[in-house]
Amino acid sequence: DATSPGPNPVYDTRYGYMWWLLDDGAFSAIGIFGQYVYIHPASDLVVAMWGAEPKPVGKQSIDGEAFLKALAAHLAEPQK
């Protein structure tokens, strides 16, 4: 149930049981100070990132979701 899509009354996105459901089949738990648990089942990737942002919003130095999607795509590429 935790990774099943359900409507989120606050945000226009898929969210359930504290997990953000991403459009590529991945899901993520996101803390307000930059913490992430990112799971991408198609590539068997699990990433846990500690965060220490000085404020809960508006101070992120990188887009965490974009970084994790790029990481999953890179790891899915055949190694040379």
mmCIF file of N, CA, C and O in Angstrom:
data_model
loop_
_atom_site.group_PDB
_atom_site.id
_atom_site.type_symbol
_atom_site.label_atom_id
_atom_site.label_comp_id
_atom_site.label_asym_id
_atom_site.label_seq_id
_atom_site.Cartn_x
_atom_site.Cartn_y
_atom_site.Cartn_z
ATOM 1 N N ASP A 1 0.812 -1.195 0.000
ATOM 2 C CA ASP A 1 0.000 0.000 0.000
ATOM 3 C C ASP A 1 0.860 1.266 0.000
ATOM 4 O O ASP A 1 0.443 2.284 -0.544
ATOM 5 N N ALA A 2 2.026 1.226 0.628
ATOM 6 C CA ALA A 2 2.842 2.432 0.759
ATOM 7 C C ALA A 2 3.314 2.962 -0.588
ATOM 8 O O ALA A 2 3.569 4.151 -0.720
ATOM 9 N N THR A 3 3.447 2.103 -1.576
ATOM 10 C CA THR A 3 3.907 2.572 -2.882
ATOM 11 C C THR A 3 2.786 2.585 -3.911
ATOM 12 O O THR A 3 3.038 2.671 -5.098
ATOM 13 N N SER A 4 1.553 2.533 -3.462
ATOM 14 C CA SER A 4 0.406 2.663 -4.355
ATOM 15 C C SER A 4 0.015 4.133 -4.444
ATOM 16 O O SER A 4 -0.001 4.827 -3.442
ATOM 17 N N PRO A 5 -0.292 4.603 -5.668
ATOM 18 C CA PRO A 5 -0.637 6.019 -5.793
ATOM 19 C C PRO A 5 -1.956 6.357 -5.114
ATOM 20 O O PRO A 5 -2.889 5.561 -5.109
ATOM 21 N N GLY A 6 -1.992 7.489 -4.525
ATOM 22 C CA GLY A 6 -3.204 8.002 -3.906
ATOM 23 C C GLY A 6 -3.191 9.514 -3.991
ATOM 24 O O GLY A 6 -2.130 10.119 -4.092
ATOM 25 N N PRO A 7 -4.330 10.136 -3.957
ATOM 26 C CA PRO A 7 -4.345 11.595 -4.073
ATOM 27 C C PRO A 7 -3.772 12.268 -2.828
ATOM 28 O O PRO A 7 -3.929 11.781 -1.724
ATOM 29 N N ASN A 8 -3.073 13.339 -3.037
ATOM 30 C CA ASN A 8 -2.531 14.131 -1.949
ATOM 31 C C ASN A 8 -3.325 15.434 -1.915
ATOM 32 O O ASN A 8 -3.291 16.195 -2.871
ATOM 33 N N PRO A 9 -4.032 15.710 -0.840
ATOM 34 C CA PRO A 9 -4.866 16.911 -0.797
ATOM 35 C C PRO A 9 -4.081 18.219 -0.744
ATOM 36 O O PRO A 9 -4.618 19.269 -1.019
ATOM 37 N N VAL A 10 -2.792 18.161 -0.409
ATOM 38 C CA VAL A 10 -2.010 19.382 -0.265
ATOM 39 C C VAL A 10 -1.225 19.699 -1.535
ATOM 40 O O VAL A 10 -1.214 20.814 -2.024
ATOM 41 N N TYR A 11 -0.568 18.696 -2.109
ATOM 42 C CA TYR A 11 0.272 18.885 -3.282
ATOM 43 C C TYR A 11 -0.352 18.159 -4.466
ATOM 44 O O TYR A 11 -1.003 17.142 -4.316
ATOM 45 N N ASP A 12 -0.102 18.652 -5.657
ATOM 46 C CA ASP A 12 -0.591 17.989 -6.863
ATOM 47 C C ASP A 12 0.433 16.935 -7.284
ATOM 48 O O ASP A 12 1.145 17.082 -8.262
ATOM 49 N N THR A 13 0.531 15.890 -6.497
ATOM 50 C CA THR A 13 1.485 14.821 -6.782
ATOM 51 C C THR A 13 0.982 13.547 -6.123
ATOM 52 O O THR A 13 0.025 13.552 -5.371
ATOM 53 N N ARG A 14 1.653 12.443 -6.418
ATOM 54 C CA ARG A 14 1.281 11.170 -5.814
ATOM 55 C C ARG A 14 2.093 10.973 -4.535
ATOM 56 O O ARG A 14 3.299 11.119 -4.528
ATOM 57 N N TYR A 15 1.404 10.622 -3.469
ATOM 58 C CA TYR A 15 2.023 10.533 -2.154
ATOM 59 C C TYR A 15 1.239 9.526 -1.332
ATOM 60 O O TYR A 15 0.010 9.497 -1.382
ATOM 61 N N GLY A 16 1.934 8.662 -0.602
ATOM 62 C CA GLY A 16 1.243 7.728 0.258
ATOM 63 C C GLY A 16 2.113 7.244 1.390
ATOM 64 O O GLY A 16 3.265 6.896 1.172
ATOM 65 N N TYR A 17 1.589 7.240 2.590
ATOM 66 C CA TYR A 17 2.289 6.715 3.768
ATOM 67 C C TYR A 17 3.712 7.266 3.913
ATOM 68 O O TYR A 17 4.658 6.519 4.139
ATOM 69 N N MET A 18 3.858 8.545 3.719
ATOM 70 C CA MET A 18 5.141 9.240 3.862
ATOM 71 C C MET A 18 6.114 8.991 2.718
ATOM 72 O O MET A 18 7.286 9.330 2.799
ATOM 73 N N TRP A 19 5.678 8.400 1.621
ATOM 74 C CA TRP A 19 6.515 8.165 0.448
ATOM 75 C C TRP A 19 6.020 9.017 -0.712
ATOM 76 O O TRP A 19 4.831 9.056 -0.995
ATOM 77 N N TRP A 20 6.931 9.686 -1.392
ATOM 78 C CA TRP A 20 6.627 10.418 -2.621
ATOM 79 C C TRP A 20 6.816 9.436 -3.763
ATOM 80 O O TRP A 20 7.867 8.811 -3.895
ATOM 81 N N LEU A 21 5.803 9.262 -4.578
ATOM 82 C CA LEU A 21 5.835 8.316 -5.684
ATOM 83 C C LEU A 21 6.214 9.078 -6.945
ATOM 84 O O LEU A 21 5.507 9.974 -7.380
ATOM 85 N N LEU A 22 7.334 8.722 -7.540
ATOM 86 C CA LEU A 22 7.876 9.456 -8.677
ATOM 87 C C LEU A 22 7.422 8.832 -9.991
ATOM 88 O O LEU A 22 7.034 7.669 -10.044
ATOM 89 N N ASP A 23 7.477 9.612 -11.051
ATOM 90 C CA ASP A 23 6.915 9.189 -12.331
ATOM 91 C C ASP A 23 7.678 8.063 -13.020
ATOM 92 O O ASP A 23 7.168 7.445 -13.930
ATOM 93 N N ASP A 24 8.879 7.765 -12.603
ATOM 94 C CA ASP A 24 9.664 6.707 -13.246
ATOM 95 C C ASP A 24 9.620 5.390 -12.471
ATOM 96 O O ASP A 24 10.440 4.507 -12.683
ATOM 97 N N GLY A 25 8.659 5.246 -11.560
ATOM 98 C CA GLY A 25 8.534 4.021 -10.779
ATOM 99 C C GLY A 25 9.327 4.032 -9.486
ATOM 100 O O GLY A 25 9.247 3.108 -8.691
ATOM 101 N N ALA A 26 10.110 5.075 -9.280
ATOM 102 C CA ALA A 26 10.876 5.208 -8.044
ATOM 103 C C ALA A 26 9.988 5.822 -6.965
ATOM 104 O O ALA A 26 8.918 6.349 -7.252
ATOM 105 N N PHE A 27 10.450 5.735 -5.739
ATOM 106 C CA PHE A 27 9.757 6.407 -4.647
ATOM 107 C C PHE A 27 10.783 6.907 -3.652
ATOM 108 O O PHE A 27 11.911 6.416 -3.607
ATOM 109 N N SER A 28 10.398 7.924 -2.892
ATOM 110 C CA SER A 28 11.372 8.584 -2.045
ATOM 111 C C SER A 28 10.725 9.104 -0.772
ATOM 112 O O SER A 28 9.599 9.593 -0.795
ATOM 113 N N ALA A 29 11.453 8.990 0.325
ATOM 114 C CA ALA A 29 11.102 9.666 1.570
ATOM 115 C C ALA A 29 12.009 10.887 1.622
ATOM 116 O O ALA A 29 13.217 10.783 1.415
ATOM 117 N N ILE A 30 11.422 12.062 1.867
ATOM 118 C CA ILE A 30 12.186 13.300 1.801
ATOM 119 C C ILE A 30 12.003 14.075 3.095
ATOM 120 O O ILE A 30 10.880 14.393 3.482
ATOM 121 N N GLY A 31 13.117 14.372 3.751
ATOM 122 C CA GLY A 31 13.077 15.175 4.971
ATOM 123 C C GLY A 31 13.171 16.655 4.642
ATOM 124 O O GLY A 31 13.720 17.043 3.615
ATOM 125 N N ILE A 32 12.672 17.487 5.526
ATOM 126 C CA ILE A 32 12.631 18.915 5.237
ATOM 127 C C ILE A 32 13.996 19.598 5.330
ATOM 128 O O ILE A 32 14.137 20.741 4.919
ATOM 129 N N PHE A 33 14.997 18.941 5.841
ATOM 130 C CA PHE A 33 16.326 19.530 5.922
ATOM 131 C C PHE A 33 17.311 18.869 4.956
ATOM 132 O O PHE A 33 18.507 18.864 5.181
ATOM 133 N N GLY A 34 16.811 18.283 3.856
ATOM 134 C CA GLY A 34 17.682 17.736 2.822
ATOM 135 C C GLY A 34 17.958 16.246 2.914
ATOM 136 O O GLY A 34 18.785 15.725 2.183
ATOM 137 N N GLN A 35 17.269 15.531 3.783
ATOM 138 C CA GLN A 35 17.472 14.088 3.895
ATOM 139 C C GLN A 35 16.642 13.369 2.808
ATOM 140 O O GLN A 35 15.554 13.810 2.472
ATOM 141 N N TYR A 36 17.181 12.276 2.303
ATOM 142 C CA TYR A 36 16.476 11.480 1.300
ATOM 143 C C TYR A 36 16.690 9.998 1.553
ATOM 144 O O TYR A 36 17.782 9.576 1.934
ATOM 145 N N VAL A 37 15.662 9.216 1.290
ATOM 146 C CA VAL A 37 15.785 7.785 1.045
ATOM 147 C C VAL A 37 15.125 7.617 -0.313
ATOM 148 O O VAL A 37 13.954 7.935 -0.487
ATOM 149 N N TYR A 38 15.898 7.191 -1.297
ATOM 150 C CA TYR A 38 15.440 7.089 -2.681
ATOM 151 C C TYR A 38 15.552 5.636 -3.108
ATOM 152 O O TYR A 38 16.611 5.021 -2.947
ATOM 153 N N ILE A 39 14.472 5.087 -3.638
ATOM 154 C CA ILE A 39 14.455 3.686 -4.071
ATOM 155 C C ILE A 39 13.992 3.637 -5.514
ATOM 156 O O ILE A 39 12.916 4.134 -5.845
ATOM 157 N N HIS A 40 14.833 3.065 -6.375
ATOM 158 C CA HIS A 40 14.527 2.926 -7.797
ATOM 159 C C HIS A 40 14.555 1.428 -8.115
ATOM 160 O O HIS A 40 15.606 0.858 -8.420
ATOM 161 N N PRO A 41 13.395 0.756 -8.004
ATOM 162 C CA PRO A 41 13.360 -0.701 -8.156
ATOM 163 C C PRO A 41 13.879 -1.207 -9.500
ATOM 164 O O PRO A 41 14.517 -2.256 -9.547
ATOM 165 N N ALA A 42 13.638 -0.487 -10.588
ATOM 166 C CA ALA A 42 14.057 -0.967 -11.914
ATOM 167 C C ALA A 42 15.561 -1.136 -12.026
ATOM 168 O O ALA A 42 16.040 -1.988 -12.777
ATOM 169 N N SER A 43 16.325 -0.351 -11.275
ATOM 170 C CA SER A 43 17.787 -0.472 -11.332
ATOM 171 C C SER A 43 18.382 -1.018 -10.037
ATOM 172 O O SER A 43 19.596 -0.964 -9.856
ATOM 173 N N ASP A 44 17.536 -1.546 -9.147
ATOM 174 C CA ASP A 44 18.007 -2.082 -7.862
ATOM 175 C C ASP A 44 18.846 -1.053 -7.098
ATOM 176 O O ASP A 44 19.848 -1.402 -6.479
ATOM 177 N N LEU A 45 18.437 0.212 -7.150
ATOM 178 C CA LEU A 45 19.188 1.284 -6.512
ATOM 179 C C LEU A 45 18.465 1.768 -5.258
ATOM 180 O O LEU A 45 17.268 2.035 -5.283
ATOM 181 N N VAL A 46 19.213 1.860 -4.167
ATOM 182 C CA VAL A 46 18.721 2.458 -2.928
ATOM 183 C C VAL A 46 19.776 3.464 -2.480
ATOM 184 O O VAL A 46 20.949 3.126 -2.379
ATOM 185 N N VAL A 47 19.344 4.707 -2.249
ATOM 186 C CA VAL A 47 20.265 5.752 -1.810
ATOM 187 C C VAL A 47 19.710 6.372 -0.535
ATOM 188 O O VAL A 47 18.539 6.739 -0.472
ATOM 189 N N ALA A 48 20.558 6.485 0.475
ATOM 190 C CA ALA A 48 20.204 7.214 1.697
ATOM 191 C C ALA A 48 21.151 8.405 1.788
ATOM 192 O O ALA A 48 22.367 8.229 1.733
ATOM 193 N N MET A 49 20.588 9.597 1.876
ATOM 194 C CA MET A 49 21.415 10.809 1.956
ATOM 195 C C MET A 49 21.067 11.560 3.232
ATOM 196 O O MET A 49 19.900 11.820 3.507
ATOM 197 N N TRP A 50 22.089 11.887 3.983
ATOM 198 C CA TRP A 50 21.913 12.755 5.140
ATOM 199 C C TRP A 50 21.835 14.177 4.628
ATOM 200 O O TRP A 50 22.413 14.520 3.611
ATOM 201 N N GLY A 51 21.158 15.013 5.331
ATOM 202 C CA GLY A 51 21.056 16.408 4.936
ATOM 203 C C GLY A 51 21.234 17.307 6.136
ATOM 204 O O GLY A 51 20.970 16.929 7.265
ATOM 205 N N ALA A 52 21.676 18.505 5.863
ATOM 206 C CA ALA A 52 21.854 19.482 6.937
ATOM 207 C C ALA A 52 21.610 20.885 6.384
ATOM 208 O O ALA A 52 22.417 21.777 6.561
ATOM 209 N N GLU A 53 20.523 21.055 5.667
ATOM 210 C CA GLU A 53 20.178 22.370 5.140
ATOM 211 C C GLU A 53 19.895 23.303 6.318
ATOM 212 O O GLU A 53 19.308 22.888 7.317
ATOM 213 N N PRO A 54 20.298 24.568 6.212
ATOM 214 C CA PRO A 54 20.102 25.486 7.338
ATOM 215 C C PRO A 54 18.644 25.872 7.586
ATOM 216 O O PRO A 54 18.298 26.271 8.690
ATOM 217 N N LYS A 55 17.800 25.750 6.561
ATOM 218 C CA LYS A 55 16.379 26.068 6.700
ATOM 219 C C LYS A 55 15.579 24.951 6.034
ATOM 220 O O LYS A 55 16.062 24.309 5.108
ATOM 221 N N PRO A 56 14.343 24.718 6.458
ATOM 222 C CA PRO A 56 13.553 23.639 5.878
ATOM 223 C C PRO A 56 13.260 23.809 4.387
ATOM 224 O O PRO A 56 13.193 22.841 3.663
ATOM 225 N N VAL A 57 13.104 25.024 3.913
ATOM 226 C CA VAL A 57 12.816 25.242 2.491
ATOM 227 C C VAL A 57 13.583 26.465 1.992
ATOM 228 O O VAL A 57 13.943 27.343 2.757
ATOM 229 N N GLY A 58 13.848 26.475 0.690
ATOM 230 C CA GLY A 58 14.445 27.642 0.064
ATOM 231 C C GLY A 58 15.952 27.757 0.127
ATOM 232 O O GLY A 58 16.519 28.720 -0.344
ATOM 233 N N LYS A 59 16.650 26.783 0.665
ATOM 234 C CA LYS A 59 18.107 26.862 0.773
ATOM 235 C C LYS A 59 18.825 25.680 0.127
ATOM 236 O O LYS A 59 20.002 25.497 0.327
ATOM 237 N N GLN A 60 18.121 24.862 -0.648
ATOM 238 C CA GLN A 60 18.739 23.696 -1.253
ATOM 239 C C GLN A 60 19.783 24.138 -2.286
ATOM 240 O O GLN A 60 19.505 24.971 -3.142
ATOM 241 N N SER A 61 20.974 23.560 -2.208
ATOM 242 C CA SER A 61 22.027 23.898 -3.154
ATOM 243 C C SER A 61 21.888 23.101 -4.451
ATOM 244 O O SER A 61 22.375 23.524 -5.485
ATOM 245 N N ILE A 62 21.240 21.938 -4.382
ATOM 246 C CA ILE A 62 20.964 21.136 -5.577
ATOM 247 C C ILE A 62 19.532 20.635 -5.499
ATOM 248 O O ILE A 62 18.947 20.578 -4.426
ATOM 249 N N ASP A 63 18.996 20.264 -6.640
ATOM 250 C CA ASP A 63 17.678 19.629 -6.689
ATOM 251 C C ASP A 63 17.902 18.145 -6.414
ATOM 252 O O ASP A 63 18.408 17.422 -7.264
ATOM 253 N N GLY A 64 17.560 17.708 -5.218
ATOM 254 C CA GLY A 64 17.827 16.327 -4.810
ATOM 255 C C GLY A 64 17.170 15.304 -5.709
ATOM 256 O O GLY A 64 17.784 14.294 -6.063
ATOM 257 N N GLU A 65 15.917 15.528 -6.103
ATOM 258 C CA GLU A 65 15.230 14.569 -6.963
ATOM 259 C C GLU A 65 15.898 14.482 -8.330
ATOM 260 O O GLU A 65 16.095 13.387 -8.863
ATOM 261 N N ALA A 66 16.303 15.615 -8.905
ATOM 262 C CA ALA A 66 16.989 15.603 -10.200
ATOM 263 C C ALA A 66 18.320 14.864 -10.098
ATOM 264 O O ALA A 66 18.686 14.092 -10.993
ATOM 265 N N PHE A 67 19.049 15.078 -9.002
ATOM 266 C CA PHE A 67 20.314 14.382 -8.795
ATOM 267 C C PHE A 67 20.114 12.878 -8.729
ATOM 268 O O PHE A 67 20.829 12.099 -9.364
ATOM 269 N N LEU A 68 19.120 12.430 -7.966
ATOM 270 C CA LEU A 68 18.890 10.992 -7.800
ATOM 271 C C LEU A 68 18.419 10.349 -9.100
ATOM 272 O O LEU A 68 18.825 9.229 -9.427
ATOM 273 N N LYS A 69 17.583 11.035 -9.886
ATOM 274 C CA LYS A 69 17.167 10.507 -11.193
ATOM 275 C C LYS A 69 18.369 10.381 -12.120
ATOM 276 O O LYS A 69 18.510 9.389 -12.836
ATOM 277 N N ALA A 70 19.244 11.369 -12.123
ATOM 278 C CA ALA A 70 20.447 11.312 -12.955
ATOM 279 C C ALA A 70 21.361 10.177 -12.518
ATOM 280 O O ALA A 70 21.952 9.480 -13.356
ATOM 281 N N LEU A 71 21.477 9.964 -11.224
ATOM 282 C CA LEU A 71 22.288 8.860 -10.705
ATOM 283 C C LEU A 71 21.733 7.523 -11.160
ATOM 284 O O LEU A 71 22.471 6.655 -11.640
ATOM 285 N N ALA A 72 20.421 7.320 -11.057
ATOM 286 C CA ALA A 72 19.805 6.073 -11.496
ATOM 287 C C ALA A 72 20.013 5.868 -12.992
ATOM 288 O O ALA A 72 20.330 4.760 -13.429
ATOM 289 N N ALA A 73 19.873 6.920 -13.778
ATOM 290 C CA ALA A 73 20.069 6.801 -15.235
ATOM 291 C C ALA A 73 21.516 6.451 -15.557
ATOM 292 O O ALA A 73 21.782 5.610 -16.419
ATOM 293 N N HIS A 74 22.461 7.071 -14.863
ATOM 294 C CA HIS A 74 23.875 6.774 -15.089
ATOM 295 C C HIS A 74 24.214 5.329 -14.738
ATOM 296 O O HIS A 74 24.914 4.642 -15.481
ATOM 297 N N LEU A 75 23.708 4.856 -13.626
ATOM 298 C CA LEU A 75 24.001 3.485 -13.214
ATOM 299 C C LEU A 75 23.333 2.454 -14.118
ATOM 300 O O LEU A 75 23.783 1.315 -14.212
ATOM 301 N N ALA A 76 22.262 2.851 -14.804
ATOM 302 C CA ALA A 76 21.578 1.936 -15.707
ATOM 303 C C ALA A 76 22.299 1.803 -17.042
ATOM 304 O O ALA A 76 22.061 0.854 -17.791
ATOM 305 N N GLU A 77 23.202 2.738 -17.355
ATOM 306 C CA GLU A 77 23.945 2.685 -18.622
ATOM 307 C C GLU A 77 24.950 1.539 -18.566
ATOM 308 O O GLU A 77 25.544 1.264 -17.531
ATOM 309 N N PRO A 78 25.152 0.878 -19.718
ATOM 310 C CA PRO A 78 26.169 -0.186 -19.755
ATOM 311 C C PRO A 78 27.562 0.400 -19.456
ATOM 312 O O PRO A 78 27.897 1.477 -19.923
ATOM 313 N N GLN A 79 28.311 -0.307 -18.644
ATOM 314 C CA GLN A 79 29.664 0.139 -18.312
ATOM 315 C C GLN A 79 30.628 -0.183 -19.440
ATOM 316 O O GLN A 79 30.533 -1.230 -20.050
ATOM 317 N N LYS A 80 31.536 0.729 -19.685
ATOM 318 C CA LYS A 80 32.525 0.558 -20.781
ATOM 319 C C LYS A 80 33.733 -0.172 -20.310
ATOM 320 O O LYS A 80 34.120 -0.177 -19.223
#
